[in-house]
Coordinates of C-alpha atoms and ligand atoms in Angstrom, one line a residue:
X1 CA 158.5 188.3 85.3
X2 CA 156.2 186.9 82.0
X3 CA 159.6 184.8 81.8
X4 CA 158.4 183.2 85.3
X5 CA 154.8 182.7 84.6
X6 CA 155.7 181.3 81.3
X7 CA 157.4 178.5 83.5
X8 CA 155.1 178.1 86.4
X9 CA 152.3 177.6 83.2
X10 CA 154.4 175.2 81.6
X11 CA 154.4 173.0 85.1
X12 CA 150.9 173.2 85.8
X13 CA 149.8 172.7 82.2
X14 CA 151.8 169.5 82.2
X15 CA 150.5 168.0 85.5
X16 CA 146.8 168.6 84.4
X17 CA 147.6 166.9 80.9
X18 CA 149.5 164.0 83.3
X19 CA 146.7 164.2 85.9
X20 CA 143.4 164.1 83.5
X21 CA 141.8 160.1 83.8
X22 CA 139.2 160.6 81.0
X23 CA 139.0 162.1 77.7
X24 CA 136.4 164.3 79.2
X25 CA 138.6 165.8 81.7
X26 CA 141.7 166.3 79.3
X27 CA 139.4 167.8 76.8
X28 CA 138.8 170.3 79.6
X29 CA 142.4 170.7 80.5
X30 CA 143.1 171.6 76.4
X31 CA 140.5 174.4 76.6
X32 CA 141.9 175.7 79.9
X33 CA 145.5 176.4 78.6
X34 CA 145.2 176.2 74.6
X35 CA 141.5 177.8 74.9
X36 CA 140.5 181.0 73.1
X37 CA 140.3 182.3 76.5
X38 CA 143.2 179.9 78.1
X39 CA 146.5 180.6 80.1
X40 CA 148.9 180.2 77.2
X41 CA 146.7 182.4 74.7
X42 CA 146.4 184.7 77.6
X43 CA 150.4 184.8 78.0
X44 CA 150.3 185.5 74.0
X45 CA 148.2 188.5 74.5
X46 CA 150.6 189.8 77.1
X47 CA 153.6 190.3 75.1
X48 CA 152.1 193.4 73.9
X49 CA 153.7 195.0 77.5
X50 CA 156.8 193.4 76.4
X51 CA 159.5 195.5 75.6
X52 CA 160.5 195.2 72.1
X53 CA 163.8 193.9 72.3
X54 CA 162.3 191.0 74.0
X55 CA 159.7 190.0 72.0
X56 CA 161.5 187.3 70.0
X57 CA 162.6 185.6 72.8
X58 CA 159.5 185.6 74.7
X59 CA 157.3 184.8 71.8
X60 CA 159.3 181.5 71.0
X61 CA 159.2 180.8 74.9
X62 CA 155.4 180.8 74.8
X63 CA 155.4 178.7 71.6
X64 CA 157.3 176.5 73.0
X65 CA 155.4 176.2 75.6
X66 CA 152.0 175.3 73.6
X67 CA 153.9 172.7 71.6
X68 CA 154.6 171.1 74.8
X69 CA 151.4 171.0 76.2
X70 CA 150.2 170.4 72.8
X71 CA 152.3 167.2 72.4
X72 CA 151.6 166.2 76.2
X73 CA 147.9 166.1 75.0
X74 CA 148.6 164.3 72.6
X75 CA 150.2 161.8 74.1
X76 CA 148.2 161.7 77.4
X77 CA 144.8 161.2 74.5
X78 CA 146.5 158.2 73.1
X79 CA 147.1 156.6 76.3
X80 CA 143.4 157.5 77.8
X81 CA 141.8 156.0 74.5
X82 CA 143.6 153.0 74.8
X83 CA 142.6 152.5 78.2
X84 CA 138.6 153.3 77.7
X85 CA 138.7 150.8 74.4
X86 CA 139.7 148.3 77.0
X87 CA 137.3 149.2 79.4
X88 CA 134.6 149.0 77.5
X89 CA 136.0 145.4 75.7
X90 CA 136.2 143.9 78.9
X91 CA 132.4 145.4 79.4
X92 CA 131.2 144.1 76.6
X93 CA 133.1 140.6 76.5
X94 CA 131.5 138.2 75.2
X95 CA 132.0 134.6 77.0
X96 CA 132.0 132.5 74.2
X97 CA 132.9 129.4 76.7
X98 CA 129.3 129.5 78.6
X99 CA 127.5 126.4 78.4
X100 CA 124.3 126.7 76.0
X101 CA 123.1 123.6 78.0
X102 CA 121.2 125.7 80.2
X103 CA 119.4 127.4 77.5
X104 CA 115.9 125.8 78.1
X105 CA 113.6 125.3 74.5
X106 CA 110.1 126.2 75.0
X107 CA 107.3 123.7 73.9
X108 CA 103.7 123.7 73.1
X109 CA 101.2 124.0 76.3
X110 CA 99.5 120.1 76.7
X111 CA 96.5 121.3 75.5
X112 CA 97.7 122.7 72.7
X113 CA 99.2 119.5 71.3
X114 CA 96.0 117.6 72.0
X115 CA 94.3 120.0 70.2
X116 CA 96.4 120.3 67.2
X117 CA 96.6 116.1 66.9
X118 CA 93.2 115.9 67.0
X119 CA 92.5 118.7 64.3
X120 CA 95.4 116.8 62.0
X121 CA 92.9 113.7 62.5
X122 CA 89.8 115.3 61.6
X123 CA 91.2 117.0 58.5
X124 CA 92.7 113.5 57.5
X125 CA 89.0 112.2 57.3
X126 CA 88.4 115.7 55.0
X127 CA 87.2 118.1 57.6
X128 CA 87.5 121.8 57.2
X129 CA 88.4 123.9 60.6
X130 CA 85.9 126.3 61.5
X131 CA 85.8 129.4 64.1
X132 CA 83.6 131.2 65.8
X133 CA 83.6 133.8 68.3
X134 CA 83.6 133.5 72.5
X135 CA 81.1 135.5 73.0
X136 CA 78.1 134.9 71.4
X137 CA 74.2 135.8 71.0
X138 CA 71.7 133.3 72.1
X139 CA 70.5 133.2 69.1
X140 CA 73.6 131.2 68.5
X141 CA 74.3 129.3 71.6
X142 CA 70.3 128.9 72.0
X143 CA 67.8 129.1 69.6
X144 CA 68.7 128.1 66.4
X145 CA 70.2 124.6 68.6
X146 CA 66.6 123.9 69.6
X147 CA 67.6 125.1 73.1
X148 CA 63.9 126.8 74.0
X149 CA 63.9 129.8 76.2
X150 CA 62.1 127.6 78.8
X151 CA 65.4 125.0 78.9
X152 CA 66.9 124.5 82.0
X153 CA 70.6 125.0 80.3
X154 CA 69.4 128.7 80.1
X155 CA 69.1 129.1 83.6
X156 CA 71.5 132.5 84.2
X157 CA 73.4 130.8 87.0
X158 CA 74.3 128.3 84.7
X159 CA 76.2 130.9 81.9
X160 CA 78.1 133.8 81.5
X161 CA 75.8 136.4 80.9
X162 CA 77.0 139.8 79.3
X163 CA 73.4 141.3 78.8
X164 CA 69.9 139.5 78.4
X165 CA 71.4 138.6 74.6
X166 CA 74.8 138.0 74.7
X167 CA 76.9 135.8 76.4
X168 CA 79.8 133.7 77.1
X169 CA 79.0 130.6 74.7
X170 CA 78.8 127.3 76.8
X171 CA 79.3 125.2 73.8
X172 CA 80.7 125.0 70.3
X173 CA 78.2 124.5 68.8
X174 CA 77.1 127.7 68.1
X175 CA 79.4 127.4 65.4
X176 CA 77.5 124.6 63.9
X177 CA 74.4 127.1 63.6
X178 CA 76.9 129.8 62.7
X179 CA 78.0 127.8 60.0
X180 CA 75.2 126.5 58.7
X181 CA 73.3 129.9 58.5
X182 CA 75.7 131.2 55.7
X183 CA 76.9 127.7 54.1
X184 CA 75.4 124.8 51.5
X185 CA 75.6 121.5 52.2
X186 CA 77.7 119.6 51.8
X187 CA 79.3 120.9 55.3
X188 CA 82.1 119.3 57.0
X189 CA 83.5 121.1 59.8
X190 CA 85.2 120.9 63.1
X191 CA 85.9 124.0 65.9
X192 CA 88.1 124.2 68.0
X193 CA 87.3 126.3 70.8
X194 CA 86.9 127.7 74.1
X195 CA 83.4 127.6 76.0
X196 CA 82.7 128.9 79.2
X197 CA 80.2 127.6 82.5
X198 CA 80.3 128.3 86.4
X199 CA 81.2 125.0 87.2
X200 CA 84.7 124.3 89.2
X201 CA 86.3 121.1 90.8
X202 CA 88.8 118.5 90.0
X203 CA 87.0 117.6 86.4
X204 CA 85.4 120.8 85.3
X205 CA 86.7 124.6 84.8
X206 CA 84.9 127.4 84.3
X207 CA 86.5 128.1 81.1
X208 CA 87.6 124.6 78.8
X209 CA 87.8 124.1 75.0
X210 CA 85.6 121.9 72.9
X211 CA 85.7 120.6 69.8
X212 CA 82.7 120.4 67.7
X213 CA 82.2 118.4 64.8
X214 CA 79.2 118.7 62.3
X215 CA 78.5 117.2 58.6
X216 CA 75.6 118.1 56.9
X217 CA 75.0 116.6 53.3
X218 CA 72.2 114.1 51.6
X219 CA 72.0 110.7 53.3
X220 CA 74.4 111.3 56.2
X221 CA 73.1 108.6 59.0
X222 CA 74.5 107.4 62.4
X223 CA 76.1 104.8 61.1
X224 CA 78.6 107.8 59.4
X225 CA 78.9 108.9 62.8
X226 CA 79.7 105.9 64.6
X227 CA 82.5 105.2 61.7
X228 CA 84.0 108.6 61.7
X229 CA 84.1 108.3 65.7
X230 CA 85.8 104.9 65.7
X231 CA 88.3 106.4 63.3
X232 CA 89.5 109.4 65.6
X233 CA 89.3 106.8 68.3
X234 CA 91.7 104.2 67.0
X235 CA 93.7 107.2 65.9
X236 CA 93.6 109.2 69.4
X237 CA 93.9 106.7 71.7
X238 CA 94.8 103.3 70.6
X239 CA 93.9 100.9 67.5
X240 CA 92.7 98.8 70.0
X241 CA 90.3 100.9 71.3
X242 CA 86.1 100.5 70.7
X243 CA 83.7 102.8 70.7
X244 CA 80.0 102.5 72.3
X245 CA 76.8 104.8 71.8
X246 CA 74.4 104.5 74.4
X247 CA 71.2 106.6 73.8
X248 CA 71.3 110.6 75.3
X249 CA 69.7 113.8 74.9
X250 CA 70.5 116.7 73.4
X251 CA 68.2 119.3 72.0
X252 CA 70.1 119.8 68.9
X253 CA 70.6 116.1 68.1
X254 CA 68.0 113.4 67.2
X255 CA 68.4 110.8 68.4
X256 CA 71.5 111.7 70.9
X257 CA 74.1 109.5 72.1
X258 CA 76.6 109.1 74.7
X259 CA 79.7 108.3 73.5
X260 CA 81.8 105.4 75.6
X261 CA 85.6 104.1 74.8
X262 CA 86.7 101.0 75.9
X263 CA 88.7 101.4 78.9
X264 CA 92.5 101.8 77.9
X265 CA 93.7 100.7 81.3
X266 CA 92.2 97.3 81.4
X267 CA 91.2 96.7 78.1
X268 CA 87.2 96.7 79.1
X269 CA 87.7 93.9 81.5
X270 CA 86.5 96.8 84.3
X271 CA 89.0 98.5 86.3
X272 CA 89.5 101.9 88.8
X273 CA 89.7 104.4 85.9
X274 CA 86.6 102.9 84.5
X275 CA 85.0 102.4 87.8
X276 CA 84.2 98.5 87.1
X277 CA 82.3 99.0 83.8
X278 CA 84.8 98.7 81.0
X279 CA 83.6 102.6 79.5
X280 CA 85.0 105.4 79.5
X281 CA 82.5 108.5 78.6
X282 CA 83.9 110.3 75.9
X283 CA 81.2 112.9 73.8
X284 CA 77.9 113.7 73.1
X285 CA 76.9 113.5 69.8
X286 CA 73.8 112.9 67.2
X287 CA 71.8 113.0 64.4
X288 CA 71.0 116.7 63.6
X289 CA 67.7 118.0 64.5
X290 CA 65.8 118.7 61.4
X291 CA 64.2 121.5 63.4
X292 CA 68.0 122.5 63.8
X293 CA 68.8 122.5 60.3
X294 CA 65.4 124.1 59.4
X295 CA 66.1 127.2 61.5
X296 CA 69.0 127.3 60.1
X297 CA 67.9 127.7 56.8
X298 CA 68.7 123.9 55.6
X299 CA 65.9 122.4 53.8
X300 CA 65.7 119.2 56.3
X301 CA 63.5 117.1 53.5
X302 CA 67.0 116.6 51.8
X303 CA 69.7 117.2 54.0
X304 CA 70.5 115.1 57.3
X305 CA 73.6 115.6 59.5
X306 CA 75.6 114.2 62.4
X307 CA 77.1 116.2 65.0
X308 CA 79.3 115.8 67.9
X309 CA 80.9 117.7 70.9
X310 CA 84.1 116.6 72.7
X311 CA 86.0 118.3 75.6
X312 CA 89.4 118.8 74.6
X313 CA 90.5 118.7 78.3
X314 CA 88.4 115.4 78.6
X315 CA 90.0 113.7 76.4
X316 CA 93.4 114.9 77.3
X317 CA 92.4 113.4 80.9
X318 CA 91.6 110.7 79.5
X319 CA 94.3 109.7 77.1
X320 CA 96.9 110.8 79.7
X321 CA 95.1 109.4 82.9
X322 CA 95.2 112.6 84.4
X323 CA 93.0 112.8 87.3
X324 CA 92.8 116.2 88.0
X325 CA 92.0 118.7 85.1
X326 CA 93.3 122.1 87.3
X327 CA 97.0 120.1 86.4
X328 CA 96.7 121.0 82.9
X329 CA 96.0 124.9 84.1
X330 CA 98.7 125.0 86.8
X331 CA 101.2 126.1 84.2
X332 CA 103.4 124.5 86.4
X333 CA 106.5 123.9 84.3
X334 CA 107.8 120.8 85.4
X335 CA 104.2 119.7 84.8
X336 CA 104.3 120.4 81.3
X337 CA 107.2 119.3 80.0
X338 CA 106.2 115.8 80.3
X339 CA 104.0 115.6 77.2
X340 CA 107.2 117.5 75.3
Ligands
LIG401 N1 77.2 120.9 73.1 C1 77.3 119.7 73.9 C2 77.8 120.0 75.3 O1 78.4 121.0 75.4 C3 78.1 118.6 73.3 C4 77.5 118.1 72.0 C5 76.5 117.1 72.1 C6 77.7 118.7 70.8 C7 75.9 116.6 71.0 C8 77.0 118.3 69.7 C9 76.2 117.2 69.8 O2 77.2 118.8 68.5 O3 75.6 116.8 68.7 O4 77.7 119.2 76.2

């Protein structure tokens, strides 16, 4: 009888050790038959209704038996393991022959490198970069610029108004009054930055970058401003290119000018880009307000100062005869990598 079950054990432990496909499942097949509680230690425990005589035999049968299953486990792991460390290779496999060509390298936005050229001039000619925040206090944007409550570049519809107080700047050059609140002459700063107004079509955003300039120190004329300007100019654009002031207003500058380059395209013989006159508007610009500098707290009996503003998407436009600034906001790839 035990002799019987001993043998039909033996058959069915071997086909579950030849049957299991995963360690998992022959893990389980070893704790069904060689288990605390499995078939073959269960077959041990049953020799105590063996007769005595017996015993021997029966308990070298049952041995036998768990060294065969034993073995068969054995065998069966190494075979499963093999097979899993393959699986997972091939998983894993690395495909060393793919072509990197199609690995695209990123690249600075348009804008960016504009930006960053035109800092690396500025600081060539011993300018400092200066930063300021976004949104700003009137007091910044407004007041201490000479821009009177009463101005029509207060009007709310023409700003981003957070409260009564604060808003989204629409200029730079709230850093200038920023700056010169807490610094001594001599000052020599640009910003670069982003400004904010509700205007949007082909040539304005409601959200571009500026880049202010300002220098503050004894003796500082226009004439400094017009060579510093012709500098950046020539450097920018082209050596070629000239550089005109035609007489503006701004509160914070006095006088103001309007700063023209000589068309790139034709030279300044007059063309389509420069709609027949030769100019291309660049900037405003100016000699600082002394009632600028005074409420700033810069005695204006000693110091004088030029200052300028110039759209960094402007001048992108212009250097790149792009006619329509929403391009450069697209972020239309193909777009982009042009300027790489
Ligand atoms: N803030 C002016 C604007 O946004 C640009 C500007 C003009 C800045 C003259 C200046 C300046 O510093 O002197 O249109």
């Amino acid at each position: 009888m035990l002799k019987e079950k001993i043998d039909q054990i033996t058959a069915l432990g071997l086909d579950a050790v030849a049957g299991a496909k995963s360690s998992q499942e022959l893990n389980d097949v070893r704790v069904k038959y060689l288990g605390k509680s499995g078939e073959v230690t269960a077959l041990l425990k049953s020799l105590k209704d063996v007769p005595n005589a017996e015993k021997p035999a029966m308990g070298k049968l049952i041995n036998d038996v768990k060294v065969k299953i034993d073995s068969a486990l054995a065998q069966r792991e190494a075979t499963i393991a093999l097979a899993e460390r393959k699986a997972i290779e091939e998983k894993e496999r690395l495909d060393v022959t793919l072509s990197k060509d199609n690995l695209e390298q990123g690249a600075l936005h348009p804008l960016t490198l504009v930006k960053n050229e035109m800092l690396n001039i500025f600081m060539g000619l011993g300018f400092s970069v200066a930063d300021g925040p976004e949104v700003d206090y009137t007091r910044y944007n407004f007041e201490l610029l000479n821009i009177p409550q009463d101005h029509p570049a207060r009007d709310f519809g023409d700003s981003f108004y957070i409260n009564p107080d604060i808003l989204l700047r629409t200029q730079t050059s709230c850093v200038q009054a920023r700056v010169m609140e807490v610094t001594k002459p001599p000052i020599r700063i640009v910003c670069p930055g982003k400004v904010y107004r509700p205007d949007d079509d082909a040539t304005h955003s409601p959200m571009f970058q500026q880049l202010e300039g300002l220098v503050v120190d004894e003796h500082i004329t226009l004439a400094d401003l017009k060579g510093t300007l012709e500098e950046f100019a020539k450097k920018f654009f082209s050596p070629s290119t000239k550089v005109r002031f035609r007489p503006s207003y701004f509160p914070f500058t006095e006088p103001s000018v309007e700063v023209d380059l000589s068309c790139a395209m034709c030279g300044g013989k007059g063309c389509r880009l420069c709609k027949g006159t030769g100019w291309i508007e660049l900037l405003g610009a100016g000699v600082v307000n002394p009632a600028v500098l005074d409420a700033c707290g810069i005695d204006s009996k000693k110091y004088t100062g030029y200052a300028f503003g110039v759209g960094i998407e402007r001048a992108t436009m212009i250097k790149y005869s792009i006619p329509d600034m929403r391009l450069l906001f697209d972020n239309d790839i193909r777009y982009a990598k042009q300027f790489k």
